[in-house]
mmCIF file of C-alpha atoms in Angstrom:
data_model
loop_
_atom_site.group_PDB
_atom_site.id
_atom_site.type_symbol
_atom_site.label_atom_id
_atom_site.label_comp_id
_atom_site.label_asym_id
_atom_site.label_seq_id
_atom_site.Cartn_x
_atom_site.Cartn_y
_atom_site.Cartn_z
ATOM 1 C CA MET A 1 17.130 10.901 -2.709
ATOM 2 C CA ALA A 2 14.255 8.891 -1.334
ATOM 3 C CA SER A 3 10.796 10.359 -1.652
ATOM 4 C CA SER A 4 9.281 11.741 1.541
ATOM 5 C CA GLN A 5 5.998 10.159 2.638
ATOM 6 C CA MET A 6 3.251 12.237 4.240
ATOM 7 C CA SER A 7 -0.462 12.080 4.920
ATOM 8 C CA ARG A 8 -2.982 13.592 2.536
ATOM 9 C CA ASP A 9 -3.763 16.379 5.010
ATOM 10 C CA GLU A 10 -0.073 17.146 5.582
ATOM 11 C CA ALA A 11 0.432 17.368 1.825
ATOM 12 C CA LEU A 12 -2.413 19.851 1.438
ATOM 13 C CA GLU A 13 -0.825 22.111 4.035
ATOM 14 C CA CYS A 14 2.064 22.679 1.632
ATOM 15 C CA THR A 15 0.429 25.512 -0.306
ATOM 16 C CA CYS A 16 3.697 26.539 -1.951
ATOM 17 C CA CYS A 17 4.090 23.125 -3.593
ATOM 18 C CA ARG A 18 2.764 21.837 -6.877
ATOM 19 C CA HIS A 19 0.450 18.812 -6.716
ATOM 20 C CA ALA A 20 -0.107 15.936 -9.121
ATOM 21 C CA CYS A 21 -2.560 13.045 -8.787
ATOM 22 C CA HIS A 22 -2.407 9.674 -10.532
ATOM 23 C CA VAL A 23 -4.419 6.472 -10.250
ATOM 24 C CA LEU A 24 -3.977 2.769 -10.817
ATOM 25 C CA LEU A 25 -7.188 1.289 -12.251
ATOM 26 C CA TYR A 26 -7.632 -2.476 -12.136
ATOM 27 C CA SER A 27 -10.178 -5.271 -12.292
ATOM 28 C CA GLU A 28 -10.410 -9.016 -11.987
ATOM 29 C CA THR A 29 -10.707 -11.059 -15.162
ATOM 30 C CA ALA A 30 -11.275 -14.696 -16.084
ATOM 31 C CA SER A 31 -9.467 -14.245 -19.418
ATOM 32 C CA GLN A 32 -6.593 -16.523 -20.359
ATOM 33 C CA LEU A 33 -3.649 -15.832 -22.641
ATOM 34 C CA PHE A 34 -3.585 -18.387 -25.485
ATOM 35 C CA GLY A 35 -6.443 -20.086 -23.659
ATOM 36 C CA ARG A 36 -4.159 -21.499 -20.967
ATOM 37 C CA ILE A 37 -2.292 -18.765 -19.052
ATOM 38 C CA PRO A 38 -4.570 -17.087 -16.462
ATOM 39 C CA ILE A 39 -4.377 -13.295 -16.690
ATOM 40 C CA ARG A 40 -6.265 -12.899 -13.376
ATOM 41 C CA TYR A 41 -6.157 -9.098 -13.232
ATOM 42 C CA ILE A 42 -6.236 -6.185 -15.652
ATOM 43 C CA VAL A 43 -3.967 -3.352 -14.475
ATOM 44 C CA LEU A 44 -3.874 -0.198 -16.592
ATOM 45 C CA MET A 45 -0.949 2.096 -17.275
ATOM 46 C CA GLN A 46 -0.238 4.411 -20.188
ATOM 47 C CA MET A 47 2.530 5.264 -22.614
ATOM 48 C CA ARG A 48 3.229 8.957 -22.167
ATOM 49 C CA PHE A 49 4.210 11.538 -24.772
ATOM 50 C CA ASP A 50 7.862 11.295 -23.615
ATOM 51 C CA GLY A 51 8.054 7.540 -24.186
ATOM 52 C CA LEU A 52 7.865 6.705 -20.486
ATOM 53 C CA LEU A 53 5.295 4.508 -18.771
ATOM 54 C CA GLY A 54 3.112 6.081 -16.102
ATOM 55 C CA PHE A 55 -0.337 6.156 -14.571
ATOM 56 C CA PRO A 56 -3.196 8.335 -15.823
ATOM 57 C CA GLY A 57 -3.590 11.660 -14.071
ATOM 58 C CA GLY A 58 -1.817 14.994 -13.926
ATOM 59 C CA PHE A 59 -1.404 18.333 -12.187
ATOM 60 C CA VAL A 60 -4.144 19.658 -9.926
ATOM 61 C CA ASN A 61 -4.629 22.921 -8.057
ATOM 62 C CA PRO A 62 -5.921 22.301 -4.498
ATOM 63 C CA LEU A 63 -6.721 26.011 -4.185
ATOM 64 C CA GLU A 64 -9.349 25.683 -6.934
ATOM 65 C CA GLU A 65 -10.510 22.052 -6.637
ATOM 66 C CA THR A 66 -10.173 19.040 -4.402
ATOM 67 C CA LEU A 67 -7.486 16.517 -5.284
ATOM 68 C CA GLU A 68 -10.136 14.047 -6.341
ATOM 69 C CA GLU A 69 -11.992 16.579 -8.500
ATOM 70 C CA GLY A 70 -8.743 17.511 -10.216
ATOM 71 C CA LEU A 71 -7.849 13.863 -10.810
ATOM 72 C CA THR A 72 -11.302 13.117 -12.223
ATOM 73 C CA ARG A 73 -10.894 16.078 -14.595
ATOM 74 C CA GLU A 74 -7.514 14.807 -15.755
ATOM 75 C CA LEU A 75 -8.915 11.306 -16.283
ATOM 76 C CA LEU A 76 -11.682 12.665 -18.497
ATOM 77 C CA GLU A 77 -9.066 14.347 -20.689
ATOM 78 C CA GLU A 78 -6.765 11.334 -20.866
ATOM 79 C CA LEU A 79 -9.259 8.453 -20.847
ATOM 80 C CA GLY A 80 -12.335 10.025 -22.423
ATOM 81 C CA VAL A 81 -14.386 8.779 -19.473
ATOM 82 C CA ALA A 82 -15.317 10.527 -16.236
ATOM 83 C CA VAL A 83 -13.981 8.088 -13.633
ATOM 84 C CA PRO A 84 -15.083 9.212 -10.144
ATOM 85 C CA VAL A 85 -12.262 8.989 -7.610
ATOM 86 C CA SER A 86 -12.832 9.425 -3.873
ATOM 87 C CA LYS A 87 -10.728 10.018 -0.759
ATOM 88 C CA GLU A 88 -11.166 6.340 0.054
ATOM 89 C CA ASP A 89 -9.146 5.488 -3.062
ATOM 90 C CA HIS A 90 -6.156 7.520 -1.835
ATOM 91 C CA VAL A 91 -3.106 5.386 -1.031
ATOM 92 C CA GLU A 92 -0.188 7.724 -0.419
ATOM 93 C CA SER A 93 1.260 11.189 -0.858
ATOM 94 C CA CYS A 94 4.964 11.919 -1.169
ATOM 95 C CA PHE A 95 7.481 14.407 -2.483
ATOM 96 C CA SER A 96 8.710 13.582 -5.956
ATOM 97 C CA PRO A 97 12.483 13.122 -5.999
ATOM 98 C CA PRO A 98 14.119 15.748 -8.255
ATOM 99 C CA ARG A 99 15.566 14.427 -11.498
ATOM 100 C CA SER A 100 18.642 16.642 -11.157
ATOM 101 C CA GLY A 101 19.756 19.341 -8.782
ATOM 102 C CA THR A 102 17.271 20.450 -6.144
ATOM 103 C CA TYR A 103 13.833 22.024 -6.157
ATOM 104 C CA SER A 104 13.222 25.380 -4.544
ATOM 105 C CA SER A 105 10.543 25.427 -1.848
ATOM 106 C CA SER A 106 8.165 27.053 -4.330
ATOM 107 C CA SER A 107 8.503 24.320 -6.955
ATOM 108 C CA ARG A 108 8.528 21.068 -4.959
ATOM 109 C CA LEU A 109 6.151 18.537 -6.452
ATOM 110 C CA ILE A 110 3.912 16.376 -4.264
ATOM 111 C CA LEU A 111 2.590 13.177 -5.804
ATOM 112 C CA HIS A 112 -0.773 11.798 -4.702
ATOM 113 C CA PHE A 113 -1.397 8.174 -5.644
ATOM 114 C CA TYR A 114 -4.778 6.441 -5.811
ATOM 115 C CA VAL A 115 -5.938 2.887 -6.525
ATOM 116 C CA LYS A 116 -9.440 2.094 -7.757
ATOM 117 C CA LYS A 117 -10.906 -1.337 -8.391
ATOM 118 C CA MET A 118 -13.476 -1.536 -11.176
ATOM 119 C CA GLU A 119 -15.497 -4.115 -13.085
ATOM 120 C CA GLU A 120 -13.869 -5.653 -16.142
ATOM 121 C CA GLU A 121 -16.492 -4.159 -18.453
ATOM 122 C CA GLN A 122 -15.715 -0.699 -17.078
ATOM 123 C CA ILE A 123 -12.026 -1.212 -17.789
ATOM 124 C CA ARG A 124 -12.811 -2.281 -21.345
ATOM 125 C CA GLU A 125 -14.953 0.812 -21.863
ATOM 126 C CA ILE A 126 -12.096 2.988 -20.624
ATOM 127 C CA GLU A 127 -9.706 1.341 -23.080
ATOM 128 C CA LYS A 128 -12.115 1.953 -25.950
ATOM 129 C CA ALA A 129 -12.789 5.573 -25.014
ATOM 130 C CA ALA A 130 -9.095 6.316 -24.449
ATOM 131 C CA ALA A 131 -8.353 5.366 -28.061
ATOM 132 C CA SER A 132 -11.385 7.013 -29.647
ATOM 133 C CA THR A 133 -12.763 10.007 -27.737
ATOM 134 C CA ALA A 134 -10.087 11.114 -25.228
ATOM 135 C CA ALA A 135 -8.872 14.641 -25.922
ATOM 136 C CA ASP A 136 -5.252 13.762 -25.093
ATOM 137 C CA HIS A 137 -5.016 10.569 -27.181
ATOM 138 C CA GLY A 138 -2.052 10.734 -29.544
ATOM 139 C CA LEU A 139 -0.810 13.896 -27.836
ATOM 140 C CA GLU A 140 0.006 13.729 -24.126
ATOM 141 C CA VAL A 141 -1.019 10.056 -24.051
ATOM 142 C CA LEU A 142 0.156 7.687 -26.788
ATOM 143 C CA GLY A 143 -1.975 4.783 -25.610
ATOM 144 C CA MET A 144 -3.184 2.664 -22.707
ATOM 145 C CA VAL A 145 -1.323 -0.535 -21.865
ATOM 146 C CA ARG A 146 -2.095 -3.501 -19.637
ATOM 147 C CA VAL A 147 0.501 -4.754 -17.178
ATOM 148 C CA PRO A 148 1.191 -8.461 -17.800
ATOM 149 C CA LEU A 149 1.245 -10.088 -14.366
ATOM 150 C CA TYR A 150 2.132 -13.541 -15.680
ATOM 151 C CA THR A 151 5.454 -15.046 -16.745
ATOM 152 C CA THR A 152 5.723 -17.126 -19.911
ATOM 153 C CA LYS A 153 8.018 -20.119 -20.331
ATOM 154 C CA SER A 154 10.447 -17.928 -22.275
ATOM 155 C CA GLY A 155 10.583 -15.425 -19.410
ATOM 156 C CA GLY A 156 8.321 -12.842 -20.999
ATOM 157 C CA GLY A 157 5.562 -10.990 -19.224
ATOM 158 C CA LEU A 158 6.035 -9.029 -16.014
ATOM 159 C CA SER A 159 9.840 -9.170 -16.050
ATOM 160 C CA CYS A 160 10.015 -7.638 -19.530
ATOM 161 C CA PHE A 161 7.433 -5.024 -18.637
ATOM 162 C CA LEU A 162 9.383 -3.913 -15.555
ATOM 163 C CA SER A 163 12.502 -3.475 -17.691
ATOM 164 C CA HIS A 164 10.885 -0.576 -19.569
ATOM 165 C CA SER A 165 11.448 3.064 -18.595
ATOM 166 C CA PHE A 166 8.959 4.585 -16.120
ATOM 167 C CA ILE A 167 8.329 8.200 -15.149
ATOM 168 C CA GLY A 168 9.414 9.213 -11.637
ATOM 169 C CA VAL A 169 8.277 6.760 -8.969
ATOM 170 C CA ALA A 170 5.717 4.983 -11.187
ATOM 171 C CA ARG A 171 7.618 1.680 -11.185
ATOM 172 C CA SER A 172 7.767 1.664 -7.380
ATOM 173 C CA GLN A 173 4.087 2.621 -7.166
ATOM 174 C CA LEU A 174 3.238 -0.281 -9.453
ATOM 175 C CA MET A 175 5.290 -2.849 -7.550
ATOM 176 C CA ASN A 176 4.052 -1.694 -4.133
ATOM 177 C CA SER A 177 0.454 -1.870 -5.369
ATOM 178 C CA LEU A 178 0.897 -5.359 -6.808
ATOM 179 C CA LEU A 179 2.116 -6.578 -3.429
ATOM 180 C CA ARG A 180 -0.366 -4.617 -1.310
ATOM 181 C CA LEU A 181 -3.333 -5.818 -3.369
ATOM 182 C CA HIS A 182 -1.947 -9.383 -3.536
ATOM 183 C CA LEU A 183 -2.035 -9.329 -7.343
ATOM 184 C CA VAL A 184 1.350 -11.073 -7.424
ATOM 185 C CA SER A 185 3.292 -12.897 -4.727
ATOM 186 C CA PRO A 186 6.554 -11.485 -3.333
ATOM 187 C CA GLY A 187 8.413 -14.467 -4.788
ATOM 188 C CA ASP A 188 6.982 -13.964 -8.265
ATOM 189 C CA LEU A 189 7.813 -10.258 -8.159
ATOM 190 C CA GLN A 190 11.376 -10.946 -7.056
ATOM 191 C CA GLU A 191 11.819 -13.419 -9.907
ATOM 192 C CA ALA A 192 10.373 -10.874 -12.355
ATOM 193 C CA LEU A 193 12.826 -8.232 -11.121
ATOM 194 C CA ARG A 194 15.754 -10.592 -11.562
ATOM 195 C CA GLY A 195 14.583 -11.269 -15.107
ATOM 196 C CA SER A 196 14.246 -7.530 -15.669
ATOM 197 C CA GLN A 197 17.860 -7.021 -14.600
ATOM 198 C CA ARG A 198 18.989 -9.607 -17.137
ATOM 199 C CA THR A 199 16.938 -7.861 -19.821
ATOM 200 C CA HIS A 200 18.556 -4.530 -18.945
ATOM 201 C CA ALA A 201 22.027 -6.061 -19.287
ATOM 202 C CA GLU A 202 21.165 -7.533 -22.687
ATOM 203 C CA SER A 203 19.655 -4.221 -23.821
ATOM 204 C CA ALA A 204 22.821 -2.355 -22.831
ATOM 205 C CA GLN A 205 24.884 -4.724 -24.965
ATOM 206 C CA ASN A 206 22.497 -4.350 -27.905
ATOM 207 C CA LEU A 207 22.588 -0.559 -27.659
ATOM 208 C CA GLN A 208 26.382 -0.615 -27.598
ATOM 209 C CA ALA A 209 26.380 -2.756 -30.724
ATOM 210 C CA ALA A 210 23.922 -0.350 -32.378
ATOM 211 C CA LEU A 211 26.203 2.596 -31.585
ATOM 212 C CA LYS A 212 29.105 0.804 -33.274
ATOM 213 C CA LEU A 213 26.959 0.341 -36.388
ATOM 214 C CA THR A 214 26.436 4.109 -36.556
ATOM 215 C CA GLY A 215 30.173 4.658 -36.442
ATOM 216 C CA GLU A 216 30.379 5.944 -32.864
ATOM 217 C CA GLN A 217 33.272 4.572 -30.878
ATOM 218 C CA PRO A 218 32.925 3.630 -27.173
#
């Protein structure tokens, strides 16, 4: 089921719904991989406690705080840094598609997505704090990761990253943001997705072989 888009104000009118806010933090960078591959942008995601990739953030209660106040609170817990987020950073709100079955009207989850551009030094400080002072480090958050926007000669980089498992609509949020912000070209993203499909096929074969080693028959 496709997620249902709505405005921020429309989302807040749904008082019987749960709300969660997440943010993509990014910056420009002049760094080069191996001194020759331009990285161009630093885009942050995180490895969650369940082994899935997602964006920093979490549940908020609009009856007690604004969406942005709740998101800033969640970021302090997960990143160890108070990152101020404003209404201007809001990109979209939508219903989260249910994983299985259907949600009752009292348990529907609305996802609010934000994008915030920062300076490279600020991003580096966030990475340091997330691994040293964040309350959720090693618990709800296993670590921050950068999204590789480049493609190596062997096909590594963005295509391999996109082949990982993401929570909910996080993969779509990432890809839409990369295109909207012109961080990658449509052609490069399409090529990365094709490479990701090949990686998935190879992974399925490897997992099948691993099952045979454990004695389980197909």
